[in-house]
Structure formats: C-alpha cells, structure tokens
C-alpha cells in the first residue's frame, strides 16, 4: 500500500460483478454469461480482449463463492443503473449498503504493508516472480510471488502523464478525477514488465436528472 492508510480509491468500492450466482437465481434475475458478453462487446464496440472478458464473466460466479468461503458476505445482486442488469454484488459492511467495503474486508486477515509503494514487477524467464517495493525508510522490500495483481488505479493525479498519453491538459480541456497518489505507477510497471501498451481511451459520463422514471429513457450517457 502506497499510502499510510489502507484502501485508497477502493474504499469507494462496494462489490464485484457476478453472473449466474445464487443471489441472481434467488432474485429470479435472467442474466447469462452469453447475454452479458454480447451486451458488453456491443457496448465497447469490440475494442476489448473478447477472450479475457468471456473468461472473467465465466469465472465470476465461482469467484463470488470463493469470496464467501473466505468470509466475505454479500447483501445480494443489484443494478448499478435502473435499467442495467443485476450483476453488482454489494459486500456487507458494518454500515450496511455503502462504500468502505475494502477496509471492512481487511478484517479477514490480509497482511498489508502501508507506506510501501510498489516500484517494479520482477520478471524471471518471462514470468512474474515477485514485486519490488520501497518502505518508508526508502529500503527495498522484495516479495516473491507467482502472480501480481496491479491495484494502483490510473493516472488521474498525474497531469504530465495525462498530457503525454492523451494530449489533453488537466484543468484546461480535461476535468477528471484526481485522487492523490494515483499517478500511473501501475501502468508504468506493467509496461516495463512487457504488458501491451495500447492507446489510452477516455470514458466520459453525463448524468441527466429526472429521466430514469420516463418510458424508454436513458438517464446516464457514456462516451
């Protein structure tokens, strides 16, 4: 963990996607992997890795079950928008339905090193072998692993990187979330480790108040 406190932007997270879960079956929700896959591919205009999306969707139900085996409890399956599918599985927390799920799940016994930002993915023979980090004394901390999950967010608080990757200038013609500390660390580590670097895509959302209750309406537009 780069910061002195755990969670970061994940503290605003409330739960993962699941398709074909027992919650959806109990709630009589008609959603399948195939239906979700087709919706997602059309929404993204097929500009994503279809194999990765399909695998993620296919394994999402068993991932929910795995989390439950680890002690995570869910409130049920919910819709993110009124007209979307109920694939959002909200984690129970000490405050009911709401954010702070990340810090609540930490109570299950995960070991977290705070003030210890990751700096490099260690590669050996073409595969991930560990992560190199720095503690608050600026000493190297090397952690061996067979896989590394990059959870560093994007680069919203790095105006220079935004300009380099998109051509936009933060505060002039780009007005984005700029959560402190999210400056592209993970992107740089992934690229250095050999991850494919594709053009940065920008997602914009415009909410239209008062339309959700009207017939055949869309209250939120993405571009």
Tab-separated table of C-alpha atoms in Angstrom:
chain	number	residue	atom	x	y	z
A	1	UNK	CA	0.000	0.000	0.000
A	2	UNK	CA	1.465	3.289	-1.161
A	3	UNK	CA	-0.377	5.451	1.374
A	4	UNK	CA	-0.307	5.438	5.157
A	5	UNK	CA	-3.882	4.117	5.317
A	6	UNK	CA	-5.380	1.143	3.515
A	7	UNK	CA	-7.968	1.103	0.778
A	8	UNK	CA	-7.262	4.123	-1.388
A	9	UNK	CA	-9.860	4.575	-4.105
A	10	UNK	CA	-11.067	1.034	-3.365
A	11	UNK	CA	-12.719	2.431	-0.244
A	12	UNK	CA	-15.380	3.774	-2.584
A	13	UNK	CA	-15.890	0.284	-3.990
A	14	UNK	CA	-18.938	-1.662	-2.890
A	15	UNK	CA	-18.720	-5.006	-4.658
A	16	UNK	CA	-17.717	-7.034	-7.736
A	17	UNK	CA	-19.558	-8.310	-10.796
A	18	UNK	CA	-21.125	-11.741	-10.773
A	19	UNK	CA	-23.067	-13.648	-13.424
A	20	UNK	CA	-25.027	-16.823	-12.697
A	21	UNK	CA	-24.753	-16.505	-8.931
A	22	UNK	CA	-27.137	-17.930	-6.349
A	23	UNK	CA	-28.238	-14.400	-5.486
A	24	UNK	CA	-29.442	-13.798	-9.028
A	25	UNK	CA	-31.213	-17.152	-9.090
A	26	UNK	CA	-32.941	-16.362	-5.789
A	27	UNK	CA	-33.991	-12.966	-7.131
A	28	UNK	CA	-35.220	-14.506	-10.440
A	29	UNK	CA	-32.777	-12.412	-12.452
A	30	UNK	CA	-32.473	-13.600	-16.041
A	31	UNK	CA	-28.849	-12.954	-16.899
A	32	UNK	CA	-26.408	-15.400	-18.501
A	33	UNK	CA	-22.744	-15.218	-19.424
A	34	UNK	CA	-23.640	-15.216	-23.108
A	35	UNK	CA	-26.161	-12.390	-22.730
A	36	UNK	CA	-23.768	-10.305	-20.634
A	37	UNK	CA	-20.893	-10.985	-23.030
A	38	UNK	CA	-22.872	-9.827	-26.067
A	39	UNK	CA	-24.059	-6.696	-24.234
A	40	UNK	CA	-20.538	-5.838	-23.134
A	41	UNK	CA	-18.973	-6.394	-26.540
A	42	UNK	CA	-21.583	-4.232	-28.258
A	43	UNK	CA	-21.171	-1.512	-25.634
A	44	UNK	CA	-17.391	-1.410	-26.126
A	45	UNK	CA	-17.673	-1.728	-29.937
A	46	UNK	CA	-15.485	-4.850	-29.722
A	47	UNK	CA	-12.448	-2.746	-28.737
A	48	UNK	CA	-11.572	-5.101	-25.872
A	49	UNK	CA	-9.991	-8.529	-25.450
A	50	UNK	CA	-13.020	-10.783	-26.012
A	51	UNK	CA	-11.272	-13.879	-24.612
A	52	UNK	CA	-10.418	-12.078	-21.371
A	53	UNK	CA	-13.940	-10.672	-20.984
A	54	UNK	CA	-15.503	-14.093	-21.601
A	55	UNK	CA	-13.205	-15.779	-19.092
A	56	UNK	CA	-13.876	-13.076	-16.486
A	57	UNK	CA	-17.637	-13.476	-16.886
A	58	UNK	CA	-17.473	-17.288	-16.866
A	59	UNK	CA	-15.486	-17.353	-13.621
A	60	UNK	CA	-17.357	-14.547	-11.861
A	61	UNK	CA	-19.926	-16.771	-10.108
A	62	UNK	CA	-17.298	-19.095	-8.664
A	63	UNK	CA	-15.290	-16.018	-7.627
A	64	UNK	CA	-18.267	-14.817	-5.560
A	65	UNK	CA	-18.425	-18.269	-3.935
A	66	UNK	CA	-14.669	-18.191	-3.271
A	67	UNK	CA	-15.010	-14.821	-1.562
A	68	UNK	CA	-17.814	-16.209	0.577
A	69	UNK	CA	-15.618	-19.168	1.558
A	70	UNK	CA	-13.057	-16.590	2.682
A	71	UNK	CA	-15.665	-14.957	4.933
A	72	UNK	CA	-16.998	-12.136	2.734
A	73	UNK	CA	-20.763	-11.619	2.985
A	74	UNK	CA	-22.964	-10.049	0.314
A	75	UNK	CA	-26.189	-8.066	0.527
A	76	UNK	CA	-27.373	-9.503	-2.791
A	77	UNK	CA	-27.274	-8.673	-6.508
A	78	UNK	CA	-28.141	-5.107	-7.519
A	79	UNK	CA	-28.446	-2.887	-10.584
A	80	UNK	CA	-25.837	-0.162	-10.992
A	81	UNK	CA	-28.318	1.883	-13.048
A	82	UNK	CA	-32.119	1.456	-13.036
A	83	UNK	CA	-32.137	-0.190	-16.467
A	84	UNK	CA	-28.960	-2.259	-16.164
A	85	UNK	CA	-28.703	-5.937	-15.193
A	86	UNK	CA	-28.410	-7.008	-11.550
A	87	UNK	CA	-24.777	-8.113	-11.675
A	88	UNK	CA	-23.441	-5.857	-8.913
A	89	UNK	CA	-22.850	-7.937	-5.774
A	90	UNK	CA	-22.594	-5.499	-2.893
A	91	UNK	CA	-20.444	-6.508	0.059
A	92	UNK	CA	-21.915	-6.307	3.542
A	93	UNK	CA	-20.068	-3.882	5.774
A	94	UNK	CA	-20.531	-2.529	9.258
A	95	UNK	CA	-22.540	0.298	7.721
A	96	UNK	CA	-24.900	-1.798	5.605
A	97	UNK	CA	-25.030	-0.916	1.922
A	98	UNK	CA	-22.430	1.713	1.151
A	99	UNK	CA	-18.744	2.275	0.467
A	100	UNK	CA	-15.805	1.214	2.637
A	101	UNK	CA	-16.005	-2.439	1.588
A	102	UNK	CA	-12.238	-2.582	1.028
A	103	UNK	CA	-11.292	-1.612	4.570
A	104	UNK	CA	-14.003	-3.867	6.015
A	105	UNK	CA	-12.696	-6.945	4.186
A	106	UNK	CA	-9.229	-6.243	5.563
A	107	UNK	CA	-10.517	-7.557	8.888
A	108	UNK	CA	-10.456	-11.034	7.362
A	109	UNK	CA	-6.707	-11.219	7.936
A	110	UNK	CA	-4.916	-9.874	4.873
A	111	UNK	CA	-1.347	-8.720	5.549
A	112	UNK	CA	-0.858	-5.179	4.226
A	113	UNK	CA	2.370	-3.173	4.242
A	114	UNK	CA	1.483	0.527	4.412
A	115	UNK	CA	3.828	3.333	3.300
A	116	UNK	CA	5.323	0.759	0.933
A	117	UNK	CA	4.741	1.704	-2.714
A	118	UNK	CA	5.439	-0.932	-5.364
A	119	UNK	CA	8.110	0.094	-7.852
A	120	UNK	CA	8.717	-2.868	-10.152
A	121	UNK	CA	7.294	-6.204	-11.244
A	122	UNK	CA	10.144	-8.713	-11.067
A	123	UNK	CA	10.260	-10.947	-14.146
A	124	UNK	CA	12.269	-14.187	-14.469
A	125	UNK	CA	12.288	-16.299	-17.616
A	126	UNK	CA	9.350	-14.329	-18.968
A	127	UNK	CA	7.026	-14.856	-15.997
A	128	UNK	CA	6.195	-12.851	-12.880
A	129	UNK	CA	8.436	-13.823	-9.962
A	130	UNK	CA	7.896	-11.018	-7.466
A	131	UNK	CA	7.355	-7.365	-6.675
A	132	UNK	CA	9.937	-4.788	-5.634
A	133	UNK	CA	8.725	-2.040	-3.295
A	134	UNK	CA	10.169	0.700	-1.065
A	135	UNK	CA	9.295	1.131	2.607
A	136	UNK	CA	9.075	4.494	4.373
A	137	UNK	CA	12.799	4.260	5.212
A	138	UNK	CA	13.397	4.028	1.426
A	139	UNK	CA	14.675	0.467	1.821
A	140	UNK	CA	13.981	-2.168	-0.828
A	141	UNK	CA	11.288	-4.701	0.013
A	142	UNK	CA	11.181	-7.724	-2.296
A	143	UNK	CA	8.165	-10.020	-2.210
A	144	UNK	CA	8.262	-13.299	-4.115
A	145	UNK	CA	5.055	-14.367	-5.839
A	146	UNK	CA	3.745	-16.390	-8.772
A	147	UNK	CA	1.298	-13.653	-9.798
A	148	UNK	CA	0.886	-9.948	-9.076
A	149	UNK	CA	-2.387	-8.028	-9.189
A	150	UNK	CA	-1.887	-4.355	-10.005
A	151	UNK	CA	-4.360	-2.282	-7.965
A	152	UNK	CA	-2.876	1.190	-8.312
A	153	UNK	CA	-5.637	2.960	-10.214
A	154	UNK	CA	-4.936	5.037	-13.300
A	155	UNK	CA	-3.058	8.308	-13.661
A	156	UNK	CA	-5.710	10.893	-12.818
A	157	UNK	CA	-3.414	12.841	-10.492
A	158	UNK	CA	-0.531	13.000	-12.982
A	159	UNK	CA	-1.112	15.962	-15.354
A	160	UNK	CA	2.139	15.279	-17.241
A	161	UNK	CA	1.190	11.680	-17.990
A	162	UNK	CA	-2.333	12.719	-18.998
A	163	UNK	CA	-0.875	15.174	-21.488
A	164	UNK	CA	1.663	12.655	-22.821
A	165	UNK	CA	-0.870	9.865	-23.292
A	166	UNK	CA	-3.970	11.797	-24.394
A	167	UNK	CA	-2.875	15.268	-25.492
A	168	UNK	CA	-5.303	16.861	-23.041
A	169	UNK	CA	-4.294	19.350	-20.324
A	170	UNK	CA	-5.729	18.787	-16.867
A	171	UNK	CA	-7.771	21.789	-15.762
A	172	UNK	CA	-7.916	23.253	-19.272
A	173	UNK	CA	-9.654	20.776	-21.554
A	174	UNK	CA	-9.624	17.720	-19.258
A	175	UNK	CA	-11.527	17.668	-15.962
A	176	UNK	CA	-11.106	14.239	-14.386
A	177	UNK	CA	-10.932	12.555	-11.013
A	178	UNK	CA	-7.539	13.318	-9.483
A	179	UNK	CA	-7.280	11.131	-6.384
A	180	UNK	CA	-3.975	11.908	-4.602
A	181	UNK	CA	-1.301	9.289	-5.205
A	182	UNK	CA	-2.845	7.812	-8.340
A	183	UNK	CA	-0.170	8.872	-10.801
A	184	UNK	CA	0.246	5.911	-13.167
A	185	UNK	CA	2.596	3.736	-11.099
A	186	UNK	CA	0.856	0.517	-12.072
A	187	UNK	CA	0.682	1.384	-15.757
A	188	UNK	CA	4.402	2.075	-15.862
A	189	UNK	CA	5.245	-1.145	-14.015
A	190	UNK	CA	3.032	-3.192	-16.331
A	191	UNK	CA	4.531	-1.646	-19.468
A	192	UNK	CA	8.062	-2.192	-18.156
A	193	UNK	CA	7.208	-5.839	-17.420
A	194	UNK	CA	6.094	-6.343	-21.002
A	195	UNK	CA	2.363	-5.642	-20.938
A	196	UNK	CA	0.945	-4.447	-24.245
A	197	UNK	CA	0.634	-0.676	-24.427
A	198	UNK	CA	-2.477	0.379	-26.306
A	199	UNK	CA	-3.749	3.922	-26.855
A	200	UNK	CA	-5.331	5.417	-23.735
A	201	UNK	CA	-9.114	5.518	-24.036
A	202	UNK	CA	-11.236	8.123	-22.280
A	203	UNK	CA	-14.631	7.340	-20.794
A	204	UNK	CA	-16.940	10.268	-20.186
A	205	UNK	CA	-20.255	10.155	-18.359
A	206	UNK	CA	-23.114	12.613	-18.428
A	207	UNK	CA	-25.992	12.175	-15.999
A	208	UNK	CA	-29.392	13.568	-16.962
A	209	UNK	CA	-31.523	14.177	-13.886
A	210	UNK	CA	-35.175	13.174	-13.941
A	211	UNK	CA	-35.154	10.802	-16.916
A	212	UNK	CA	-34.987	7.437	-15.163
A	213	UNK	CA	-38.725	7.314	-14.496
A	214	UNK	CA	-39.726	8.178	-18.051
A	215	UNK	CA	-40.525	5.355	-20.516
A	216	UNK	CA	-37.730	4.288	-22.894
A	217	UNK	CA	-35.318	6.734	-21.289
A	218	UNK	CA	-31.606	6.621	-20.533
A	219	UNK	CA	-30.543	8.683	-17.546
A	220	UNK	CA	-26.798	8.290	-17.968
A	221	UNK	CA	-24.838	8.555	-21.208
A	222	UNK	CA	-21.285	7.255	-21.658
A	223	UNK	CA	-18.943	8.345	-24.394
